[in-house]
PDB file of C-alpha atoms in Angstrom:
ATOM      1  CA  MET M   1       0.000   0.000   0.000  1.00 48.00           C
ATOM      2  CA  ALA M   2       1.421   3.377  -0.985  1.00 53.00           C
ATOM      3  CA  SER M   3       1.616   6.266   1.422  1.00 50.00           C
ATOM      4  CA  PRO M   4      -0.565   9.313   0.875  1.00 54.00           C
ATOM      5  CA  PRO M   5       1.277  12.315  -0.558  1.00 54.00           C
ATOM      6  CA  GLY M   6       3.280  14.148   2.074  1.00 49.00           C
ATOM      7  CA  ARG M   7       3.475  11.141   4.388  1.00 51.00           C
ATOM      8  CA  SER M   8       6.425   8.814   4.805  1.00 52.00           C
ATOM      9  CA  ALA M   9       6.094   5.052   4.712  1.00 56.00           C
ATOM     10  CA  ARG M  10       7.963   4.640   7.995  1.00 63.00           C
ATOM     11  CA  PRO M  11       6.766   2.030  10.454  1.00 71.00           C
ATOM     12  CA  LYS M  12       4.697   3.233  13.397  1.00 74.00           C
ATOM     13  CA  PHE M  13       4.284   1.567  16.739  1.00 79.00           C
ATOM     14  CA  ALA M  14       0.963  -0.180  17.222  1.00 82.00           C
ATOM     15  CA  LEU M  15       0.583   0.391  20.932  1.00 77.00           C
ATOM     16  CA  ARG M  16      -2.503  -1.861  21.040  1.00 84.00           C
ATOM     17  CA  ARG M  17      -0.256  -4.823  20.277  1.00 88.00           C
ATOM     18  CA  LEU M  18       1.667  -4.269  23.509  1.00 89.00           C
ATOM     19  CA  VAL M  19      -1.135  -6.095  25.316  1.00 90.00           C
ATOM     20  CA  TRP M  20       0.333  -9.362  24.064  1.00 94.00           C
ATOM     21  CA  VAL M  21       3.796  -8.405  22.757  1.00 94.00           C
ATOM     22  CA  GLY M  22       4.889  -6.883  26.087  1.00 95.00           C
ATOM     23  CA  PRO M  23       4.158  -9.974  28.212  1.00 96.00           C
ATOM     24  CA  LEU M  24       5.548 -12.232  25.482  1.00 97.00           C
ATOM     25  CA  THR M  25       8.791 -10.249  25.467  1.00 97.00           C
ATOM     26  CA  ILE M  26       9.084 -10.438  29.247  1.00 97.00           C
ATOM     27  CA  ILE M  27       8.368 -14.185  29.366  1.00 98.00           C
ATOM     28  CA  VAL M  28      10.809 -15.007  26.569  1.00 98.00           C
ATOM     29  CA  ALA M  29      13.575 -12.866  28.093  1.00 98.00           C
ATOM     30  CA  VAL M  30      13.096 -14.366  31.566  1.00 98.00           C
ATOM     31  CA  LEU M  31      13.154 -17.920  30.213  1.00 98.00           C
ATOM     32  CA  VAL M  32      16.231 -17.294  28.081  1.00 98.00           C
ATOM     33  CA  ASN M  33      18.054 -15.659  31.008  1.00 97.00           C
ATOM     34  CA  LEU M  34      17.263 -18.647  33.231  1.00 97.00           C
ATOM     35  CA  VAL M  35      18.578 -20.988  30.525  1.00 98.00           C
ATOM     36  CA  ILE M  36      21.770 -18.925  30.177  1.00 97.00           C
ATOM     37  CA  ARG M  37      22.211 -18.987  33.957  1.00 97.00           C
ATOM     38  CA  SER M  38      21.689 -22.752  34.062  1.00 96.00           C
ATOM     39  CA  LEU M  39      24.155 -23.344  31.224  1.00 97.00           C
ATOM     40  CA  ALA M  40      26.739 -21.111  32.874  1.00 96.00           C
ATOM     41  CA  VAL M  41      26.391 -22.988  36.157  1.00 95.00           C
ATOM     42  CA  ALA M  42      26.465 -26.413  34.496  1.00 96.00           C
ATOM     43  CA  PHE M  43      29.260 -25.901  31.969  1.00 95.00           C
ATOM     44  CA  PHE M  44      31.325 -22.785  32.700  1.00 93.00           C
ATOM     45  CA  GLY M  45      32.027 -23.017  36.411  1.00 90.00           C
ATOM     46  CA  VAL M  46      29.744 -20.216  37.504  1.00 94.00           C
ATOM     47  CA  PRO M  47      28.861 -20.801  41.167  1.00 92.00           C
ATOM     48  CA  ASP M  48      25.119 -21.250  41.705  1.00 87.00           C
ATOM     49  CA  ARG M  49      25.321 -19.409  45.042  1.00 91.00           C
ATOM     50  CA  PHE M  50      26.252 -16.007  43.520  1.00 93.00           C
ATOM     51  CA  ALA M  51      23.546 -13.631  44.764  1.00 91.00           C
ATOM     52  CA  TYR M  52      22.909 -11.741  41.538  1.00 92.00           C
ATOM     53  CA  LEU M  53      22.476 -14.945  39.523  1.00 93.00           C
ATOM     54  CA  GLN M  54      19.914 -16.564  41.806  1.00 94.00           C
ATOM     55  CA  ALA M  55      16.691 -17.366  39.938  1.00 95.00           C
ATOM     56  CA  PRO M  56      14.467 -14.923  41.924  1.00 96.00           C
ATOM     57  CA  PHE M  57      16.918 -12.077  41.323  1.00 96.00           C
ATOM     58  CA  VAL M  58      17.249 -12.917  37.618  1.00 96.00           C
ATOM     59  CA  ILE M  59      13.459 -13.048  37.211  1.00 97.00           C
ATOM     60  CA  GLY M  60      12.802  -9.894  39.237  1.00 97.00           C
ATOM     61  CA  SER M  61      15.475  -7.770  37.622  1.00 97.00           C
ATOM     62  CA  THR M  62      14.556  -8.931  34.121  1.00 97.00           C
ATOM     63  CA  VAL M  63      10.883  -8.124  34.673  1.00 98.00           C
ATOM     64  CA  PHE M  64      11.668  -4.747  36.266  1.00 97.00           C
ATOM     65  CA  PHE M  65      13.998  -3.583  33.494  1.00 97.00           C
ATOM     66  CA  LEU M  66      11.749  -4.860  30.715  1.00 97.00           C
ATOM     67  CA  VAL M  67       8.823  -2.936  32.186  1.00 97.00           C
ATOM     68  CA  LEU M  68      11.064   0.147  31.947  1.00 97.00           C
ATOM     69  CA  ALA M  69      11.868  -0.825  28.345  1.00 96.00           C
ATOM     70  CA  LEU M  70       8.134  -1.077  27.589  1.00 95.00           C
ATOM     71  CA  VAL M  71       7.504   2.356  29.105  1.00 95.00           C
ATOM     72  CA  ALA M  72      10.340   3.739  26.976  1.00 95.00           C
ATOM     73  CA  PHE M  73       8.805   1.984  23.962  1.00 93.00           C
ATOM     74  CA  VAL M  74       5.456   3.680  24.584  1.00 92.00           C
ATOM     75  CA  LEU M  75       7.082   7.103  25.037  1.00 93.00           C
ATOM     76  CA  VAL M  76       9.252   6.733  21.954  1.00 93.00           C
ATOM     77  CA  GLY M  77       6.262   5.540  19.937  1.00 88.00           C
ATOM     78  CA  ARG M  78       4.270   8.522  21.083  1.00 88.00           C
ATOM     79  CA  PHE M  79       6.822  11.290  20.656  1.00 90.00           C
ATOM     80  CA  ALA M  80       9.637  10.272  18.285  1.00 88.00           C
ATOM     81  CA  ARG M  81       9.643  11.179  14.635  1.00 88.00           C
ATOM     82  CA  HIS M  82      11.318   7.878  13.627  1.00 89.00           C
ATOM     83  CA  PRO M  83      10.335   5.626  16.525  1.00 90.00           C
ATOM     84  CA  VAL M  84      11.868   2.297  15.442  1.00 91.00           C
ATOM     85  CA  GLY M  85      15.302   3.740  14.709  1.00 92.00           C
ATOM     86  CA  PHE M  86      15.255   5.916  17.808  1.00 95.00           C
ATOM     87  CA  TYR M  87      14.172   2.996  20.010  1.00 95.00           C
ATOM     88  CA  ARG M  88      16.995   0.850  18.653  1.00 96.00           C
ATOM     89  CA  LEU M  89      19.527   3.581  19.477  1.00 97.00           C
ATOM     90  CA  LEU M  90      17.996   4.087  22.909  1.00 97.00           C
ATOM     91  CA  ALA M  91      18.154   0.348  23.580  1.00 97.00           C
ATOM     92  CA  LEU M  92      21.802   0.236  22.499  1.00 97.00           C
ATOM     93  CA  ALA M  93      22.623   3.085  24.880  1.00 97.00           C
ATOM     94  CA  ALA M  94      20.712   1.337  27.682  1.00 97.00           C
ATOM     95  CA  LEU M  95      22.628  -1.868  26.976  1.00 97.00           C
ATOM     96  CA  PHE M  96      25.965  -0.114  27.363  1.00 97.00           C
ATOM     97  CA  VAL M  97      24.771   1.522  30.589  1.00 97.00           C
ATOM     98  CA  SER M  98      23.662  -1.891  31.867  1.00 96.00           C
ATOM     99  CA  PHE M  99      27.227  -3.155  31.366  1.00 97.00           C
ATOM    100  CA  LEU M 100      28.371  -0.749  34.090  1.00 96.00           C
ATOM    101  CA  ASN M 101      27.036  -2.958  36.875  1.00 93.00           C
ATOM    102  CA  PRO M 102      29.075  -6.067  35.951  1.00 95.00           C
ATOM    103  CA  VAL M 103      32.145  -3.975  35.090  1.00 96.00           C
ATOM    104  CA  LEU M 104      32.031  -2.126  38.422  1.00 95.00           C
ATOM    105  CA  ALA M 105      31.415  -5.394  40.271  1.00 94.00           C
ATOM    106  CA  LEU M 106      34.355  -7.113  38.582  1.00 94.00           C
ATOM    107  CA  SER M 107      36.633  -4.170  39.319  1.00 93.00           C
ATOM    108  CA  GLY M 108      35.579  -4.147  42.983  1.00 90.00           C
ATOM    109  CA  LEU M 109      33.885  -0.744  42.863  1.00 92.00           C
ATOM    110  CA  PHE M 110      30.436  -2.285  43.378  1.00 89.00           C
ATOM    111  CA  PRO M 111      29.906  -4.719  46.255  1.00 89.00           C
ATOM    112  CA  ALA M 112      29.332  -8.140  44.699  1.00 89.00           C
ATOM    113  CA  PRO M 113      31.060 -10.784  46.844  1.00 91.00           C
ATOM    114  CA  GLY M 114      32.223 -13.703  44.745  1.00 91.00           C
ATOM    115  CA  MET M 115      32.288 -11.870  41.413  1.00 94.00           C
ATOM    116  CA  ASP M 116      34.744 -13.421  38.982  1.00 93.00           C
ATOM    117  CA  VAL M 117      35.384 -13.502  35.234  1.00 95.00           C
ATOM    118  CA  PRO M 118      32.935 -16.353  34.367  1.00 95.00           C
ATOM    119  CA  ILE M 119      30.159 -14.584  36.283  1.00 95.00           C
ATOM    120  CA  PHE M 120      31.044 -11.311  34.538  1.00 96.00           C
ATOM    121  CA  TRP M 121      30.737 -12.882  31.085  1.00 97.00           C
ATOM    122  CA  THR M 122      27.519 -14.649  32.054  1.00 97.00           C
ATOM    123  CA  MET M 123      26.012 -11.311  33.072  1.00 97.00           C
ATOM    124  CA  ILE M 124      27.238  -9.617  29.887  1.00 97.00           C
ATOM    125  CA  VAL M 125      25.687 -12.381  27.768  1.00 98.00           C
ATOM    126  CA  MET M 126      22.418 -12.154  29.704  1.00 98.00           C
ATOM    127  CA  HIS M 127      22.231  -8.377  29.235  1.00 98.00           C
ATOM    128  CA  THR M 128      23.053  -8.605  25.526  1.00 98.00           C
ATOM    129  CA  VAL M 129      20.608 -11.409  24.773  1.00 98.00           C
ATOM    130  CA  THR M 130      17.849  -9.640  26.711  1.00 98.00           C
ATOM    131  CA  ALA M 131      18.432  -6.457  24.702  1.00 97.00           C
ATOM    132  CA  ILE M 132      18.369  -8.376  21.422  1.00 97.00           C
ATOM    133  CA  ILE M 133      15.143 -10.177  22.351  1.00 97.00           C
ATOM    134  CA  THR M 134      13.475  -6.986  23.531  1.00 97.00           C
ATOM    135  CA  VAL M 135      14.377  -4.879  20.520  1.00 96.00           C
ATOM    136  CA  ALA M 136      13.625  -7.645  18.028  1.00 95.00           C
ATOM    137  CA  LEU M 137      10.205  -8.525  19.417  1.00 95.00           C
ATOM    138  CA  LEU M 138       9.061  -4.979  20.086  1.00 93.00           C
ATOM    139  CA  THR M 139      10.235  -3.433  16.826  1.00 91.00           C
ATOM    140  CA  ARG M 140       8.929  -6.351  14.749  1.00 91.00           C
ATOM    141  CA  LEU M 141       5.691  -7.418  16.407  1.00 91.00           C
ATOM    142  CA  ALA M 142       4.490  -4.099  17.790  1.00 87.00           C
ATOM    143  CA  VAL M 143       4.672  -2.002  14.639  1.00 82.00           C
ATOM    144  CA  ALA M 144       1.638  -1.134  12.554  1.00 73.00           C
ATOM    145  CA  ASP M 145       2.956  -2.545   9.290  1.00 67.00           C
ATOM    146  CA  TRP M 146       3.948  -6.022  10.564  1.00 55.00           C
ATOM    147  CA  PRO M 147       3.936  -8.384   8.833  1.00 58.00           C
ATOM    148  CA  PRO M 148       5.186  -6.455   5.805  1.00 58.00           C
ATOM    149  CA  GLU M 149       3.111  -6.638   2.661  1.00 56.00           C
ATOM    150  CA  GLN M 150       4.498  -8.704  -0.203  1.00 52.00           C
TER     151      GLN M 150
END
């Protein structure tokens, strides 16, 4: 379908779709983070007693930060001129900010008793995979022109 004159054919967020895309994103990210944690404990020597990798903490922090990501998604969709591109840049910036916690913990500037290199890389992988899942699902499934016309 062609755009009317004077209008761009850029994708727009379909905020109504967040009713199912938002919970789906949270559930998928939580499950994937728990799988990553389990694999790290089973195969890479990550101790299962590390406080910040306990299942309740992983679930709670993932849900909390994805709710913030959904709020950001709504605000970007409402106010940005190019919402998908802007949201991707915002998510990339948030990902780099989220790396500060493991970096500070590994360097000893943040109190995280027991932090070591395998735990650090596990946390980095969890943050990165969560960002990829969030951006992919939200910018694909919650846009008005998805699926694209053939």
